[in-house]
Tab-separated table of C-alpha atoms and ligand atoms in Angstrom:
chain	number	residue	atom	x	y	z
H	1	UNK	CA	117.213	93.681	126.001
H	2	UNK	CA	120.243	94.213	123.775
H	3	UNK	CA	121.007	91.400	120.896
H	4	UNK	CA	124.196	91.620	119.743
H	5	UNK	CA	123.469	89.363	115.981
H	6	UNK	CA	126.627	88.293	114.796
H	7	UNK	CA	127.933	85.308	112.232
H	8	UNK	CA	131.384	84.034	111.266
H	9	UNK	CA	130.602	84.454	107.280
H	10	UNK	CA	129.507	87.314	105.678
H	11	UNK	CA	126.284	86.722	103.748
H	12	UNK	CA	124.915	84.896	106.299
H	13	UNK	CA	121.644	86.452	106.479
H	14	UNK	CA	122.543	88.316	109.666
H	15	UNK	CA	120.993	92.024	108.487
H	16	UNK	CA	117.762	90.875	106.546
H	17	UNK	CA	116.454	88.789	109.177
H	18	UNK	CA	117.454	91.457	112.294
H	19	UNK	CA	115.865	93.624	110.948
H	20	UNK	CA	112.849	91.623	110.171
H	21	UNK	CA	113.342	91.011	113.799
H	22	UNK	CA	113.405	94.299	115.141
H	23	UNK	CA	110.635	95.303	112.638
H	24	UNK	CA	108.378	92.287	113.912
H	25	UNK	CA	108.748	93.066	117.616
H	26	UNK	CA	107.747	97.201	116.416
H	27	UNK	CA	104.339	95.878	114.568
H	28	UNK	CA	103.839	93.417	118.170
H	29	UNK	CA	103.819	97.240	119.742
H	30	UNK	CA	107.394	97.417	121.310
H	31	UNK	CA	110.085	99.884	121.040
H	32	UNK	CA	112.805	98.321	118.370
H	33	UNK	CA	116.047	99.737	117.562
H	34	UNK	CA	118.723	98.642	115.361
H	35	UNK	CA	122.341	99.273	115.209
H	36	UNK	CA	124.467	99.170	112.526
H	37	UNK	CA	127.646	97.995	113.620
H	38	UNK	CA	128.789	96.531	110.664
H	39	UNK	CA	131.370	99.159	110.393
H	40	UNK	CA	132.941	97.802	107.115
H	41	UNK	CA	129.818	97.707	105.258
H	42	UNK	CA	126.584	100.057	107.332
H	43	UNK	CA	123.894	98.834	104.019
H	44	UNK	CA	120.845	98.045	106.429
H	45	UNK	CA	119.568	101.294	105.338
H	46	UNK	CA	118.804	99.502	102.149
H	47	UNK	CA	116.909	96.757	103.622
H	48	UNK	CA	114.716	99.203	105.666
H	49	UNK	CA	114.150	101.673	102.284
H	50	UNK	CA	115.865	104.160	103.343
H	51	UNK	CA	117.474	105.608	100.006
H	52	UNK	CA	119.595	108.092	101.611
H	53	UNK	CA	121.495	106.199	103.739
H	54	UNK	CA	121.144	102.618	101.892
H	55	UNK	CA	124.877	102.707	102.163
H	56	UNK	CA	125.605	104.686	105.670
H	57	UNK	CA	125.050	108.488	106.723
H	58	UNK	CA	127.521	111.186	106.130
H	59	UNK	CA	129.576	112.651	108.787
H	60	UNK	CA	126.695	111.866	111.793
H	61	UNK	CA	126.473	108.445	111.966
H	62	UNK	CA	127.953	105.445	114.567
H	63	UNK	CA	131.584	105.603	113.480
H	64	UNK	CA	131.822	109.488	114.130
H	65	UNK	CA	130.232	109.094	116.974
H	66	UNK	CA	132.722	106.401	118.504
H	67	UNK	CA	135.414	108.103	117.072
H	68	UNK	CA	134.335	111.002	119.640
H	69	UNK	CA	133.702	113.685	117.160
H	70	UNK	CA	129.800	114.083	117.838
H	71	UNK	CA	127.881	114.104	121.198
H	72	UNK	CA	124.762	111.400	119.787
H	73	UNK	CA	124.983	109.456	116.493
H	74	UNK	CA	122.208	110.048	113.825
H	75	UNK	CA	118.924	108.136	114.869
H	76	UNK	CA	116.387	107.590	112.113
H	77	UNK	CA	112.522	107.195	112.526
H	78	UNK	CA	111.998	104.209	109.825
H	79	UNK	CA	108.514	104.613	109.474
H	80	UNK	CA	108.734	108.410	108.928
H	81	UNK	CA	111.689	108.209	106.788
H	82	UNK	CA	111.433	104.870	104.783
H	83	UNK	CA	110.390	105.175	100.822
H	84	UNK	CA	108.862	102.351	101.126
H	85	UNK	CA	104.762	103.344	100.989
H	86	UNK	CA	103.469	100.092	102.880
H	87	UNK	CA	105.875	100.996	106.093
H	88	UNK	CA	104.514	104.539	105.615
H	89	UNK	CA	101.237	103.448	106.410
H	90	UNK	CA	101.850	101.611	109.810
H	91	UNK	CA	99.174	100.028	111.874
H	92	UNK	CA	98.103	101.586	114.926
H	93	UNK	CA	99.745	100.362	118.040
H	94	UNK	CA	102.499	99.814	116.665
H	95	UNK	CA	106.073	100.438	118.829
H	96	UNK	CA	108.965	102.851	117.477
H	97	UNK	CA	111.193	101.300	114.498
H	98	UNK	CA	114.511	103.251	114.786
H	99	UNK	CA	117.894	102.817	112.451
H	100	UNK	CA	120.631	104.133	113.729
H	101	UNK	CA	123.155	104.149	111.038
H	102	UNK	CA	126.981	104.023	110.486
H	103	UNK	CA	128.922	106.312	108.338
H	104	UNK	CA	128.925	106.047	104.616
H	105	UNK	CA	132.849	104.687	104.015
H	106	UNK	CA	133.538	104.662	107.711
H	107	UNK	CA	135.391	101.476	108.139
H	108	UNK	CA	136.879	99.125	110.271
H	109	UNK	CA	138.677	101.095	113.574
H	110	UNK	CA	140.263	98.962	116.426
H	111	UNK	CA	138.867	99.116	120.188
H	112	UNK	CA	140.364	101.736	122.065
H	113	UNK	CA	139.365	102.921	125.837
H	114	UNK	CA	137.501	106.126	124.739
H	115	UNK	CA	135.495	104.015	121.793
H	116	UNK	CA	134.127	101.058	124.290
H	117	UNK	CA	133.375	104.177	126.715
H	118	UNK	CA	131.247	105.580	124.236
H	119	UNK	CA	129.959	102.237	123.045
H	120	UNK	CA	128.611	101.598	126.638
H	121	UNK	CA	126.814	105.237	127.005
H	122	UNK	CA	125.304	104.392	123.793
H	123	UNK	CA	124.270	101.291	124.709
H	124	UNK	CA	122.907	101.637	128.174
H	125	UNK	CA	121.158	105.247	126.891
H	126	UNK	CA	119.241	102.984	124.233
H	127	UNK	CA	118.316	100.486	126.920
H	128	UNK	CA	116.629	102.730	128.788
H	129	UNK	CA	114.611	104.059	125.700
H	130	UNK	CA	113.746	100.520	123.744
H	131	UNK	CA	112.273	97.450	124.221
H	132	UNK	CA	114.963	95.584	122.091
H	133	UNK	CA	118.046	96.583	120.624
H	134	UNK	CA	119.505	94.766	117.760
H	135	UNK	CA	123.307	95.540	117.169
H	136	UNK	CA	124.476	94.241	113.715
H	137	UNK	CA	128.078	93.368	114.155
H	138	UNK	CA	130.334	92.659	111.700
H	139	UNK	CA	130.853	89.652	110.387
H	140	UNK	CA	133.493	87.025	112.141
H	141	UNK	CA	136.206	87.840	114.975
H	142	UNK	CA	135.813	91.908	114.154
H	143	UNK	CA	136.964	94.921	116.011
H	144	UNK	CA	133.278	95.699	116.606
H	145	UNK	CA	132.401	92.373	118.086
H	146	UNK	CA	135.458	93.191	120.614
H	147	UNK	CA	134.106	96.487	121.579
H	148	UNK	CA	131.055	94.877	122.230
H	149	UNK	CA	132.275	92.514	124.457
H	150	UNK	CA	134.707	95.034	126.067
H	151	UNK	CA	131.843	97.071	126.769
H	152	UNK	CA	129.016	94.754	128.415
H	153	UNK	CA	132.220	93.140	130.393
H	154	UNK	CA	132.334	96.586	132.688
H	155	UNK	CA	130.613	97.069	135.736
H	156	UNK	CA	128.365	100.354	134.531
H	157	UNK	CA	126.455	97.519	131.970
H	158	UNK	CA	125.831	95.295	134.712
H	159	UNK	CA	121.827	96.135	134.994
H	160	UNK	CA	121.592	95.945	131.364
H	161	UNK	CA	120.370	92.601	129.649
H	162	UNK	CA	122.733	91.332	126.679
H	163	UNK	CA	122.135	88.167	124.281
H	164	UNK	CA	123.909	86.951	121.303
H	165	UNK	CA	122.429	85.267	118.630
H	166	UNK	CA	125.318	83.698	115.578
H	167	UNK	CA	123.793	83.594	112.353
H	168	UNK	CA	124.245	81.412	109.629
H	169	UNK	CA	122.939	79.223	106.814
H	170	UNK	CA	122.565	75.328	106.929
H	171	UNK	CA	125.817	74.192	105.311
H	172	UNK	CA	128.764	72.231	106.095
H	173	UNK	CA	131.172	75.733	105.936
H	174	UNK	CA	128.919	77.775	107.660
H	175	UNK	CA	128.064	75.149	110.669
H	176	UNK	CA	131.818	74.602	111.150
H	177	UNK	CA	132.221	78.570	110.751
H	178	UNK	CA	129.363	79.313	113.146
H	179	UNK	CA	131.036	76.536	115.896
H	180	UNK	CA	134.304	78.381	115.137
H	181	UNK	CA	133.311	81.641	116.182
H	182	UNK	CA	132.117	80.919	119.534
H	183	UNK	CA	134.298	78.052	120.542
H	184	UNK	CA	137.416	78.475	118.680
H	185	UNK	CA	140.390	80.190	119.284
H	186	UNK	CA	139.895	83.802	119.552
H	187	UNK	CA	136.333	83.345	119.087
H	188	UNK	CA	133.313	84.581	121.138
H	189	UNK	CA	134.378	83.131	124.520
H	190	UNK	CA	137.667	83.400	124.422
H	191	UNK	CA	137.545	87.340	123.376
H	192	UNK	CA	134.645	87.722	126.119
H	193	UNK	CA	136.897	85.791	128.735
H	194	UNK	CA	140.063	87.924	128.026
H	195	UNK	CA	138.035	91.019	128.390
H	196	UNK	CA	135.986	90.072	132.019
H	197	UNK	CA	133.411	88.197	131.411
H	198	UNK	CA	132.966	85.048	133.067
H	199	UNK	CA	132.848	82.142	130.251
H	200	UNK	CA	130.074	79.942	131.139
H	201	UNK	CA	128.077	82.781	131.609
H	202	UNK	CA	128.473	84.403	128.657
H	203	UNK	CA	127.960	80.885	126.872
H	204	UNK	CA	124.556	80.793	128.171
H	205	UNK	CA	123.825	83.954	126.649
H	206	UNK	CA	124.589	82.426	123.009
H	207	UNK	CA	122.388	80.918	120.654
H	208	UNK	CA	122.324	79.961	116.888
H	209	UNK	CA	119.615	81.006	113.992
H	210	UNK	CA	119.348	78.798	110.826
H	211	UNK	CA	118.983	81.303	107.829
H	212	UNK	CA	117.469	80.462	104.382
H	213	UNK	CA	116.796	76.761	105.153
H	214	UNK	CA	115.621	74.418	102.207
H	215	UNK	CA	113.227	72.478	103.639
H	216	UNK	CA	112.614	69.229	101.645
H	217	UNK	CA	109.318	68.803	102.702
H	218	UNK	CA	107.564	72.217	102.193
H	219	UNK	CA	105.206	72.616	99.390
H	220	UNK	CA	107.499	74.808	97.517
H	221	UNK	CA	109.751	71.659	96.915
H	222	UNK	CA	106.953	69.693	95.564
H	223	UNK	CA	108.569	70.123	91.945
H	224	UNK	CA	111.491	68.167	93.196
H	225	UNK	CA	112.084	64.566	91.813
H	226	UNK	CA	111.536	61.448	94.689
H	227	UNK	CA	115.490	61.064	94.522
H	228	UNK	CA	116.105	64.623	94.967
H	229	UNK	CA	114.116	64.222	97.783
H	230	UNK	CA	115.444	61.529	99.608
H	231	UNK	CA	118.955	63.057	99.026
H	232	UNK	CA	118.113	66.461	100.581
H	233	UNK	CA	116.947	64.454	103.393
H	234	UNK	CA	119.865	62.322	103.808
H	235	UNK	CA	122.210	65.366	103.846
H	236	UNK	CA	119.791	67.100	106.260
H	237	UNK	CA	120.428	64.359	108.530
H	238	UNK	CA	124.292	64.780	107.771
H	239	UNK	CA	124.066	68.786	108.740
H	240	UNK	CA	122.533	67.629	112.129
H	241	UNK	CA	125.304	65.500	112.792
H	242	UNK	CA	127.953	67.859	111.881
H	243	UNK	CA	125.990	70.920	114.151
H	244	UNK	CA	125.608	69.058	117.101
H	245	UNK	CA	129.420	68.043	117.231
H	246	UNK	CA	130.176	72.139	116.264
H	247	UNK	CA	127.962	72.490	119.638
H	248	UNK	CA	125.797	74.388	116.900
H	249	UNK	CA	122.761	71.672	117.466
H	250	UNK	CA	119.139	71.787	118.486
H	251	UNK	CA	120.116	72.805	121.913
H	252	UNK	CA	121.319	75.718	121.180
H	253	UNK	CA	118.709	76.491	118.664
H	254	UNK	CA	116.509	79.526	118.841
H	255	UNK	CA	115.396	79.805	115.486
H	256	UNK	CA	114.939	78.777	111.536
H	257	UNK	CA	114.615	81.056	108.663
H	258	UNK	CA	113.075	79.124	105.958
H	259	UNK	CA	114.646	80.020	102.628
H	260	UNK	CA	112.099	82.916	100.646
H	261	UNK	CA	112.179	84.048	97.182
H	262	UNK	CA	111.294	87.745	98.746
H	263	UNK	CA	114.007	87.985	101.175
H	264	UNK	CA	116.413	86.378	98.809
H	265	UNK	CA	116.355	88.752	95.797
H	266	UNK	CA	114.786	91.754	97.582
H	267	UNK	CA	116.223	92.305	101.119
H	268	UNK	CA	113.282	93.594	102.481
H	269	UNK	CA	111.250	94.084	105.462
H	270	UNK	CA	108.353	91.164	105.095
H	271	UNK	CA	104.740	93.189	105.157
H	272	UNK	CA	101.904	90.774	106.198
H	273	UNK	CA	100.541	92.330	102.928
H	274	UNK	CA	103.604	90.979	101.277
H	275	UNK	CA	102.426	86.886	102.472
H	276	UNK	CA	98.470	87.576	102.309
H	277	UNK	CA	97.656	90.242	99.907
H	278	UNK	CA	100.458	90.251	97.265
H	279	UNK	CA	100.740	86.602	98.144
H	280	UNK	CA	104.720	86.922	97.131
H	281	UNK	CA	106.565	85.806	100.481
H	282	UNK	CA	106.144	82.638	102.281
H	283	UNK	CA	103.497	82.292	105.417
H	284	UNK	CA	106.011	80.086	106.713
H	285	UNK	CA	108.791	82.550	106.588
H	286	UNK	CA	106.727	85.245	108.742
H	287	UNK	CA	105.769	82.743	111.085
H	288	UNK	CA	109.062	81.652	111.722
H	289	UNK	CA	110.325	85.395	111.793
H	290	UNK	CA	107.377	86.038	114.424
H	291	UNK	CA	108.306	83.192	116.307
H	292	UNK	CA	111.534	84.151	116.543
H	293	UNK	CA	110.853	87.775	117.717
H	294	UNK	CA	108.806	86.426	120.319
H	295	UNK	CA	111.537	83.787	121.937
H	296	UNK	CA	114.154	86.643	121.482
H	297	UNK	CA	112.251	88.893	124.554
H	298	UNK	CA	111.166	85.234	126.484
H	299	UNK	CA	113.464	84.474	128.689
H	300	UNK	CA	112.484	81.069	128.859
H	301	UNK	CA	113.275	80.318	125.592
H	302	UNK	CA	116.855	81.010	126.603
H	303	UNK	CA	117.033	79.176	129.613
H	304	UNK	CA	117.274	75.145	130.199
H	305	UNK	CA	117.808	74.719	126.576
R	401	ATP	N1	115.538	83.614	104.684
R	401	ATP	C1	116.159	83.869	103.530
R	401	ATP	N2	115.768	83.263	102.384
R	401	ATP	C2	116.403	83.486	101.216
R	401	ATP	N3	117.439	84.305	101.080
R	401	ATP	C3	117.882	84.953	102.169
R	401	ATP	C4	117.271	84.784	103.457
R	401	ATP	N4	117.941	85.574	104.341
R	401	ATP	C5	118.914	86.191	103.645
R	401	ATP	N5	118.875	85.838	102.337
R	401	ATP	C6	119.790	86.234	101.256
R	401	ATP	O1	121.094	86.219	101.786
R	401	ATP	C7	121.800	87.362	101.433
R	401	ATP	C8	122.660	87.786	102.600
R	401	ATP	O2	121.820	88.211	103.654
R	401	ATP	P1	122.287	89.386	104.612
R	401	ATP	O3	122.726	90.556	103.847
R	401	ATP	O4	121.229	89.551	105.626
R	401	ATP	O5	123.531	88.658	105.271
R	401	ATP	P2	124.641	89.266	106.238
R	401	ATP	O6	125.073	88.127	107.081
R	401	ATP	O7	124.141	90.478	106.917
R	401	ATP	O8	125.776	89.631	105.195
R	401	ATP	P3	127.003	90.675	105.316
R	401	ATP	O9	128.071	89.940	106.051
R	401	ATP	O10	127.345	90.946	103.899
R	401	ATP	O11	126.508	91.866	106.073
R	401	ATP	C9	120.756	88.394	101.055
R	401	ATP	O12	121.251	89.143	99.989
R	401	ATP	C10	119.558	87.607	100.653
R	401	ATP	O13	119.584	87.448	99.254
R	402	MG	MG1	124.785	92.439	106.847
């Protein structure tokens, strides 16, 4: 299963939770790759520890490889190569965690025939080999959300099974942003349309994830006054509103990201260690990231919503 994880804004939360994701569905014992193809800005190196290529490889990584100027782009064991000691020390059972990086100050580059080409060997090579593939894209209507859709339009990507899942944080810009991107000119749809796919189709294929959500009545919050309070709850109600005319609503919900002090001012993988020993992140927030890793691979969860 391939998820391409995309969001109109940058900032979004897009790269902190995927690759919570993919490392959640590697410590439930499957095969997890992800892909940096957030050409203008390849950091997720930093949120997996990897201090050599926090900010991209050099000269081996996805835009050289798309470019056509190496045979296989740079694929990193994460917990072999990650500084951090508690991803050192994985469990047993546990699946493969891969990065597979872009290059350090590689760029934007528009689509071109021999890129998508390459994209789709890529692509259908890593099906066969993972359980789930996250693909970061790049934030909004980007060149590597179009090669992306150019590639899973042709026929040779047929077999292969490709979701989408638009990030972005519960707000009034980022709801309208999020609706933008799939419905809205030039969005999503219309790209996927102009390139062969067939638009209801590839609507089903979309869903939404709530990132860093306040919510008013966790015990966190309990500091907050009675007014505060009722106020978050009133605009809560107002957000709901707003996402369900976006088409951003509860039906085409797969998941919420509860806002955590760990994720927000360290970008990191969330240990079980980090919620029961350290006692620093949020049960809730592992919960919902588990939850979420498990309705990614059920394909239930995706239909009839
Ligand atoms: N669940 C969360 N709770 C609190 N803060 C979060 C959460 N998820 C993400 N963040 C914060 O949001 C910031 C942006 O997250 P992230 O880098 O994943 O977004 P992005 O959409 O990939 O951004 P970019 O477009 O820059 O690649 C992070 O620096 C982190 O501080
Ligand atoms: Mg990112």
């Amino acid at each position: 299963m391939i998820i391409f994880a995309t969001s109109d804004k940058g900032g979004t939360g897009r790269s902190v939770t995927g690759s919570n994701l993919a490392y959640r569905q590697a410590l439930q014992g499957k095969d997890a790759c992800y892909v940096d193809f957030d050409f203008g800005s390849p950091t997720a190196g930093a949120i997996f520890d990897l201090g050599e290529v926090q900010a991209g490889t050099d000269g081996d990584g996805l835009h050289t490889y798309l470019e056509g100027n190496i045979a296989q782009p740079r694929m990193i064991n994460v917990w072999a190569e990650t500084q951090r000691e508690a991803l050192r020390n994985r469990p047993a059972g546990v699946g493969r965690l891969t990065l597979v990086p872009g290059d350090r100050g590689g760029g934007e580059f528009p689509s071109s025939p021999p890129a998508v080409q390459r994209c789709i060997e890529l692509l259908v090579s890593l099906d066969e080999q993972y359980d789930l593939i996250l693909v970061d894209l790049s934030a909004g209507r980007s060149y590597a959300t179009e090669i992306v859709l150019e590639a899973t339009a042709h026929p040779s990507m047929a077999g292969v099974e490709a979701r989408w899942v638009v990030f972005h944080r519960w707000t009034r810009q980022h709801i309208v942003a999020a609706g933008g991107l799939v419905h809205g000119t030039k969005g999503i749809l219309d790209t996927g349309e102009l390139h062969g796919h067939d638009r209801g189709i590839l609507q089903e294929k979309i869903r939404f994830v709530r990132t860093a959500v306040l919510d008013p009545s966790a015990s966190e919050q309990a500091g907050l006054r009675p007014e505060q309070l009722a106020w978050l709850d009133v605009c809560n109600r107002r957000l709901q509103d707003l996402a369900a005319q976006n088409r951003v609503g509860r039906v085409h919900l797969l998941g919420v990201i509860p806002l955590d002090p760990v994720l927000q001012w360290q970008e990191q993988l969330l240990t079980n260690d980090d919620v029961w020993l350290h006692r620093t992140a949020n049960e809730r927030t592992v919960n919902a990231l588990e939850d979420l890793a498990k309705r990614i691979l059920d394909i239930d969860s995706w239909e009839g919503l």
